[in-house]
Structure formats: C-alpha cells, structure tokens
C-alpha cells in the first residue's frame, strides 16, 4: 500500500511517513532564485507534510524527492505541461507555502490543494477498533495525497513487484538518474525528473538489466508507457473504473493498481491485496491473528468500507506487527550477473 511496511527493509518507513525537520521554512535570505509561488490552507488540523507526502518518496535516496533542514519538502515531477520542481513548507500560521520552477510550475501549483489532501475527507473515517482510534487521534494532520499523475506512480510500483523494497528503490534511482533529466530550478538539491513515456518505452534491454530489473517487470513498464495517454485518463475516474483501466495492461494486477491509485487518485478505499505482509499485520493488530490472508483482512476491514486504505495505513503507523518467524526474502541484484 502507499506507505506499505516491508519489515525486511531498513529503508522502508512504516505507514509511509517521511521525517520532515520541524523547520520554519526558508527565510528571505535562504531562498534560491524565485519561482512561482502560492500559499494554501486546508480546513481542520494543519497538514502533516511527512505523513501526507511521504508515500511519494521511493526510499531515502529517491532522486525525485528531498527534505531539507528548514522543514521543506522538495519534489521533482513530470506534468502534462512539462517538468517541474515543487517546494512546500509549513508557514508559521499553519498554511502551506509552495514555490515551483519549470514548464510545469503552474500545473503543480494548481494541483497543490489536491496534493495536500483537499480532495480527501478524513471526517468520513470512523474508528471501530481501539488501536485505530488511538492511531487516528495521534495523527490529525494525515491527509491522502492525490497527484493526478498515473504513470509517475505506476512505474515505481511495478518495480516493487516480487522484490524487496531495497531492490526496487535501487532500480528506481538508477533508471531515473540515467534516463531522466535534471529537475528545473535550484540545482543544489540535485533532483531529477523521471523519464517521459517515450523514454521509458525506448530503454534497451541491457539498460533494464543494468538497473536490476527483470524482463517481466520491464515489459510491463514498456507496455504501460505505450498506453500512457489512456492510463492517465484513470486519474479522473472512480476507483472501480480506474482499476479496470490499469489492469487491462498485462502485468498489472490488483496489487499494482491499488498501490498506484492510492497515490495518483488519493483513493481512500484502494486496499492493497496480494501483499506478502499486510494481511498478517492487519490481522495481528486487530485480533492477534498472525496468519490472516487477504480474505480475512477484507473481513476485518469491512466496517471501514470506503476508507480501507486509510484504515490500513493507520494500522501500519500504529506499529503493532507480528514477531518474525518466516524466512527472510532473498535479495539479489541481477545487474551483477
């Protein structure tokens, strides 16, 4: 799930929280060359940037995502209008200040409210378990982000299929740095924008191999890139139609579509099924069962219909996980062969 917890990976952050320093934001003397600016405030509790934007980070060395000591979150993205770099930070009055650079700057600033969770409705979630009630109460600033960009979310999810998070993060870094481009705006952040759809489709077989990506995952990404225009339409669809659109591409199943739509669509009910760890974590947290399967997880989360993704994230954030007894998943790097 967005912010899923892989207990085998030291890089994974439980529940998708990214630590953001509690800085006041950049002062007047700290600002780089000015970009387009905007400020936004959501009703209710101030947005927790680490919780809300954390699921967009793919590992601690993600070349498209940075946090800085002044409390800013930097994000490089490829919009329909071109590459953009976005910086967001909390203002002293609780609003969120944003600054953007590049051809896609206006696009990302227009989408800032959705990125911060304006389309999300936290009040629709009603805790029915003590653990969820406590986890929900402790995180009033959690909002579900919506990027409106499908391919950007889909590619790294496909890279995570059947491998550890560390392997997927390593592949993402190698591919973005090699086939993407430096992000616009301040260069000291060393951010990169991921490749466009055509560039993904043209990566040669040896390029995938050097990035540690097997033929099955690379073929899925290439097929998705060739159908990118149709897939991007899913960002404006309801959850069942959007999932069906994505799953029409061979190699994309329910796990991949849910992980993608949690981010691109802010889908509060996009529960990840088919995950190696999540059913056991949900079962253990709610009932003490450590051998729960997808069916049992769906049964336990049935009272949260419409909000099952949020419920699962809050369970992960609570940190109540079963003791390990399964063998560790084998890690490899096919680029070495």
Coordinates of C-alpha atoms in Angstrom, one line a residue:
X1 CA 0.0 0.0 0.0
X2 CA 1.0 3.6 -0.2
X3 CA 3.5 3.7 2.6
X4 CA 3.4 0.0 3.0
X5 CA 5.7 -1.5 5.5
X6 CA 8.3 -4.0 4.4
X7 CA 9.8 -5.4 7.6
X8 CA 12.8 -6.7 5.7
X9 CA 13.9 -3.3 4.6
X10 CA 15.6 -0.8 6.8
X11 CA 14.8 1.9 4.2
X12 CA 11.1 1.3 4.4
X13 CA 9.2 3.7 6.7
X14 CA 6.2 2.2 8.4
X15 CA 2.9 3.7 7.1
X16 CA 4.6 5.9 4.6
X17 CA 5.8 8.6 7.0
X18 CA 8.8 10.6 5.8
X19 CA 10.6 12.5 8.6
X20 CA 10.4 16.3 7.9
X21 CA 12.5 18.5 10.1
X22 CA 10.4 20.9 12.1
X23 CA 11.9 24.0 10.5
X24 CA 10.1 27.3 9.9
X25 CA 10.6 27.1 6.2
X26 CA 13.2 29.1 4.3
X27 CA 13.8 32.6 5.4
X28 CA 14.1 35.5 3.0
X29 CA 17.9 35.1 2.8
X30 CA 17.7 31.4 2.3
X31 CA 15.5 31.4 -0.8
X32 CA 17.0 30.3 -4.2
X33 CA 16.1 32.1 -7.4
X34 CA 12.4 32.8 -7.1
X35 CA 9.9 30.6 -8.8
X36 CA 6.1 30.9 -9.0
X37 CA 4.6 30.9 -5.5
X38 CA 1.3 30.0 -3.8
X39 CA 0.0 29.5 -0.3
X40 CA -2.8 27.2 0.7
X41 CA -4.6 26.3 3.9
X42 CA -6.9 23.3 4.4
X43 CA -9.7 23.4 7.0
X44 CA -9.2 21.4 10.1
X45 CA -5.9 20.4 11.5
X46 CA -2.7 21.6 9.8
X47 CA -1.4 19.2 7.2
X48 CA 1.4 16.9 8.3
X49 CA 3.7 17.0 5.3
X50 CA 5.7 13.9 6.3
X51 CA 2.5 11.8 6.5
X52 CA 0.7 13.3 3.6
X53 CA 3.6 13.4 1.0
X54 CA 5.6 10.6 2.5
X55 CA 4.1 7.9 0.2
X56 CA 5.5 9.7 -2.8
X57 CA 9.1 9.1 -1.7
X58 CA 10.7 5.9 -3.0
X59 CA 13.4 5.3 -0.5
X60 CA 15.7 7.6 1.4
X61 CA 17.8 8.4 -1.7
X62 CA 14.9 8.9 -4.1
X63 CA 16.3 11.4 -6.8
X64 CA 12.8 12.9 -7.2
X65 CA 12.2 13.7 -3.5
X66 CA 14.1 15.6 -0.8
X67 CA 13.5 17.0 2.6
X68 CA 15.8 19.8 3.9
X69 CA 16.6 21.1 7.4
X70 CA 14.5 24.2 7.0
X71 CA 11.4 21.9 7.0
X72 CA 10.8 22.0 3.3
X73 CA 9.8 19.0 1.1
X74 CA 11.1 19.1 -2.5
X75 CA 9.5 17.1 -5.3
X76 CA 10.5 16.8 -9.0
X77 CA 7.7 15.7 -11.2
X78 CA 6.7 15.4 -14.9
X79 CA 3.4 17.1 -15.5
X80 CA 1.3 17.2 -18.8
X81 CA 2.9 20.7 -19.3
X82 CA 6.5 19.6 -18.7
X83 CA 9.0 19.0 -15.9
X84 CA 8.5 20.9 -12.6
X85 CA 10.2 21.2 -9.2
X86 CA 7.9 21.9 -6.3
X87 CA 9.0 23.0 -2.8
X88 CA 6.4 23.0 0.0
X89 CA 6.8 24.1 3.7
X90 CA 4.6 24.8 6.6
X91 CA 4.2 28.5 7.4
X92 CA 4.0 29.8 11.0
X93 CA 0.3 30.4 10.7
X94 CA -0.4 26.7 9.7
X95 CA -0.8 27.3 6.0
X96 CA 1.4 25.6 3.4
X97 CA 3.7 27.8 1.3
X98 CA 4.7 26.5 -2.1
X99 CA 7.1 27.5 -4.8
X100 CA 7.6 25.9 -8.2
X101 CA 10.0 26.1 -11.2
X102 CA 9.9 24.8 -14.7
X103 CA 7.4 24.5 -17.6
X104 CA 5.0 22.6 -15.3
X105 CA 5.2 25.1 -12.4
X106 CA 1.6 26.4 -13.0
X107 CA 0.3 22.9 -13.3
X108 CA 1.8 21.7 -9.9
X109 CA 0.7 24.9 -8.1
X110 CA -2.9 24.5 -9.5
X111 CA -2.8 20.9 -8.2
X112 CA -1.4 21.9 -4.8
X113 CA -4.6 21.6 -2.8
X114 CA -5.2 18.0 -4.1
X115 CA -1.6 17.1 -3.4
X116 CA -2.1 18.3 0.2
X117 CA -5.3 16.2 0.5
X118 CA -8.0 18.8 -0.2
X119 CA -10.0 16.0 -2.1
X120 CA -9.7 13.7 0.9
X121 CA -12.3 13.6 3.6
X122 CA -10.8 12.5 6.9
X123 CA -14.1 13.0 8.7
X124 CA -15.5 10.1 6.8
X125 CA -13.3 7.7 8.8
X126 CA -15.0 6.3 11.9
X127 CA -12.6 4.2 14.0
X128 CA -14.2 0.9 15.3
X129 CA -11.2 -0.6 17.0
X130 CA -9.3 0.8 19.9
X131 CA -6.0 0.6 18.1
X132 CA -7.3 2.5 15.1
X133 CA -9.0 5.1 17.4
X134 CA -5.7 5.8 19.1
X135 CA -3.7 5.9 15.8
X136 CA -6.2 8.2 14.2
X137 CA -6.3 10.6 17.2
X138 CA -2.5 10.9 17.2
X139 CA -2.3 11.9 13.6
X140 CA -4.8 14.7 12.9
X141 CA -2.6 16.0 10.1
X142 CA -2.8 12.8 7.9
X143 CA -4.4 13.5 4.5
X144 CA -4.4 11.2 1.5
X145 CA -2.4 12.9 -1.3
X146 CA -3.6 13.0 -4.9
X147 CA -1.0 13.7 -7.6
X148 CA -3.3 13.3 -10.7
X149 CA -0.3 11.5 -12.4
X150 CA -0.8 7.8 -13.1
X151 CA 2.5 6.8 -14.9
X152 CA 4.6 8.5 -12.3
X153 CA 3.0 6.4 -9.6
X154 CA 2.7 3.2 -11.7
X155 CA 6.4 2.8 -12.8
X156 CA 7.9 2.5 -9.3
X157 CA 5.1 0.3 -8.1
X158 CA 5.8 -2.2 -11.0
X159 CA 9.5 -2.1 -9.9
X160 CA 8.4 -3.2 -6.5
X161 CA 6.7 -6.4 -7.8
X162 CA 8.1 -9.5 -6.2
X163 CA 11.3 -7.9 -4.9
X164 CA 12.4 -6.3 -1.6
X165 CA 11.9 -2.5 -1.2
X166 CA 15.7 -2.0 -1.2
X167 CA 16.0 -3.7 -4.7
X168 CA 13.1 -1.6 -6.1
X169 CA 14.4 1.6 -4.7
X170 CA 17.9 0.9 -6.2
X171 CA 16.4 0.2 -9.6
X172 CA 14.3 3.4 -9.4
X173 CA 17.4 5.5 -8.6
X174 CA 19.4 4.0 -11.4
X175 CA 16.7 4.4 -14.0
X176 CA 15.7 8.0 -13.1
X177 CA 19.3 9.2 -13.0
X178 CA 20.3 7.6 -16.2
X179 CA 17.2 8.2 -18.4
X180 CA 15.5 11.1 -16.7
X181 CA 16.8 14.7 -16.6
X182 CA 17.9 17.2 -14.0
X183 CA 14.9 19.0 -12.5
X184 CA 14.4 22.7 -13.2
X185 CA 15.0 25.3 -10.5
X186 CA 17.6 25.2 -7.7
X187 CA 20.4 22.8 -8.6
X188 CA 21.8 22.3 -5.1
X189 CA 19.0 19.8 -4.4
X190 CA 20.3 17.6 -7.2
X191 CA 16.8 16.5 -8.1
X192 CA 15.9 14.5 -11.2
X193 CA 12.6 14.3 -13.2
X194 CA 11.7 10.8 -14.2
X195 CA 11.7 9.9 -18.0
X196 CA 8.7 10.6 -20.1
X197 CA 6.6 7.8 -21.5
X198 CA 8.5 7.6 -24.8
X199 CA 11.8 7.4 -22.9
X200 CA 10.6 4.6 -20.7
X201 CA 9.4 2.7 -23.8
X202 CA 12.8 3.1 -25.5
X203 CA 15.1 1.9 -22.7
X204 CA 17.1 -1.0 -24.1
X205 CA 17.1 -4.5 -22.6
X206 CA 20.6 -4.0 -21.3
X207 CA 19.6 -0.8 -19.6
X208 CA 16.9 -2.6 -17.6
X209 CA 19.4 -5.3 -16.8
X210 CA 22.0 -2.9 -15.5
X211 CA 19.3 -1.3 -13.3
X212 CA 18.5 -4.8 -11.8
X213 CA 15.1 -5.1 -13.5
X214 CA 14.0 -8.5 -14.9
X215 CA 12.2 -8.9 -18.2
X216 CA 8.8 -9.4 -16.7
X217 CA 8.8 -6.0 -14.9
X218 CA 10.5 -4.1 -17.7
X219 CA 8.0 -5.5 -20.3
X220 CA 5.1 -4.3 -18.0
X221 CA 6.5 -0.8 -17.8
X222 CA 7.1 -0.6 -21.5
X223 CA 3.5 -1.7 -22.2
X224 CA 2.2 0.8 -19.7
X225 CA 4.4 3.6 -21.3
X226 CA 3.0 2.8 -24.7
X227 CA -0.5 3.2 -23.3
X228 CA 0.3 6.2 -21.1
X229 CA -2.3 8.5 -22.6
X230 CA -5.1 6.1 -21.9
X231 CA -3.8 5.3 -18.4
X232 CA -3.5 8.9 -17.4
X233 CA -7.3 9.2 -18.0
X234 CA -7.7 6.9 -15.0
X235 CA -6.8 9.8 -12.7
X236 CA -10.2 11.3 -13.3
X237 CA -12.1 8.0 -12.9
X238 CA -13.8 6.5 -9.9
X239 CA -11.9 3.6 -8.2
X240 CA -13.5 0.6 -10.0
X241 CA -13.2 2.1 -13.5
X242 CA -9.7 3.4 -12.8
X243 CA -8.6 -0.1 -11.5
X244 CA -10.1 -1.8 -14.6
X245 CA -8.3 0.7 -16.9
X246 CA -4.9 -0.1 -15.3
X247 CA -5.5 -3.8 -15.1
X248 CA -6.2 -4.0 -18.8
X249 CA -2.4 -3.8 -19.3
X250 CA -0.8 -7.3 -19.0
X251 CA 1.4 -7.5 -15.9
X252 CA -0.8 -5.0 -13.9
X253 CA -3.0 -6.8 -11.3
X254 CA -4.9 -5.7 -8.2
X255 CA -1.8 -5.2 -6.1
X256 CA -0.2 -2.8 -8.6
X257 CA -3.4 -0.9 -9.5
X258 CA -4.2 -0.3 -5.8
X259 CA -0.7 0.9 -5.0
X260 CA -0.8 3.2 -7.9
X261 CA -4.3 4.7 -7.4
X262 CA -3.6 5.3 -3.7
X263 CA -1.2 8.0 -4.9
X264 CA -2.5 9.2 -8.3
X265 CA -6.1 9.3 -7.3
X266 CA -6.0 9.7 -3.5
X267 CA -8.2 6.6 -3.3
X268 CA -9.2 6.1 0.3
X269 CA -10.7 2.7 -0.3
X270 CA -7.9 1.3 -2.5
X271 CA -6.8 -1.5 -0.2
X272 CA -3.8 -3.4 -1.3
X273 CA -4.5 -7.2 -1.7
X274 CA -1.9 -9.8 -2.7
X275 CA 0.8 -8.2 -0.4
X276 CA 3.2 -10.5 1.4
X277 CA 3.0 -8.8 4.8
X278 CA -0.1 -6.6 5.0
X279 CA -2.8 -9.2 5.8
X280 CA -0.7 -10.6 8.7
X281 CA -0.1 -7.2 10.1
X282 CA -3.8 -6.2 9.9
X283 CA -4.9 -9.5 11.4
X284 CA -2.3 -9.3 14.2
X285 CA -3.1 -5.6 15.0
X286 CA -6.8 -6.1 15.2
X287 CA -7.3 -9.6 16.6
X288 CA -3.9 -11.1 17.4
X289 CA -4.1 -13.4 14.4
X290 CA -0.7 -13.6 12.6
X291 CA -1.8 -15.9 9.8
X292 CA -4.5 -13.8 8.3
X293 CA -4.9 -13.9 4.5
X294 CA -6.5 -11.5 2.1
X295 CA -9.9 -12.9 2.7
X296 CA -9.6 -12.4 6.5
X297 CA -8.1 -8.9 6.0
X298 CA -11.1 -7.9 3.9
X299 CA -13.4 -9.3 6.5
X300 CA -11.7 -7.4 9.3
X301 CA -11.7 -4.1 7.3
X302 CA -15.3 -4.5 6.1
X303 CA -16.6 -2.0 8.7
X304 CA -14.3 0.6 7.0
X305 CA -15.7 0.3 3.5
X306 CA -14.9 3.4 1.6
X307 CA -11.9 4.1 3.9
X308 CA -10.0 0.8 3.9
X309 CA -6.8 2.2 2.6
X310 CA -6.8 4.8 5.4
X311 CA -7.5 2.2 8.0
X312 CA -4.6 0.0 6.7
X313 CA -2.2 3.0 6.8
X314 CA -3.3 3.8 10.4
X315 CA -2.7 0.2 11.4
X316 CA 0.8 0.3 9.9
X317 CA 1.5 3.7 11.6
X318 CA 0.5 2.2 15.0
X319 CA 3.5 -0.2 14.6
X320 CA 1.9 -3.3 16.1
X321 CA 3.4 -6.0 13.9
X322 CA 3.7 -9.8 14.4
X323 CA 7.0 -11.3 15.5
X324 CA 9.0 -12.6 12.6
X325 CA 9.1 -16.4 12.1
X326 CA 9.2 -16.6 8.2
X327 CA 12.5 -16.8 6.4
X328 CA 13.9 -13.6 5.0
X329 CA 13.1 -12.8 1.4
X330 CA 16.2 -13.4 -0.8
X331 CA 17.7 -10.2 -2.1
X332 CA 19.6 -10.1 -5.3
X333 CA 20.9 -7.6 -7.9
X334 CA 20.6 -9.1 -11.4
X335 CA 22.8 -6.2 -12.7
X336 CA 25.8 -8.1 -11.2
X337 CA 25.2 -11.1 -13.5

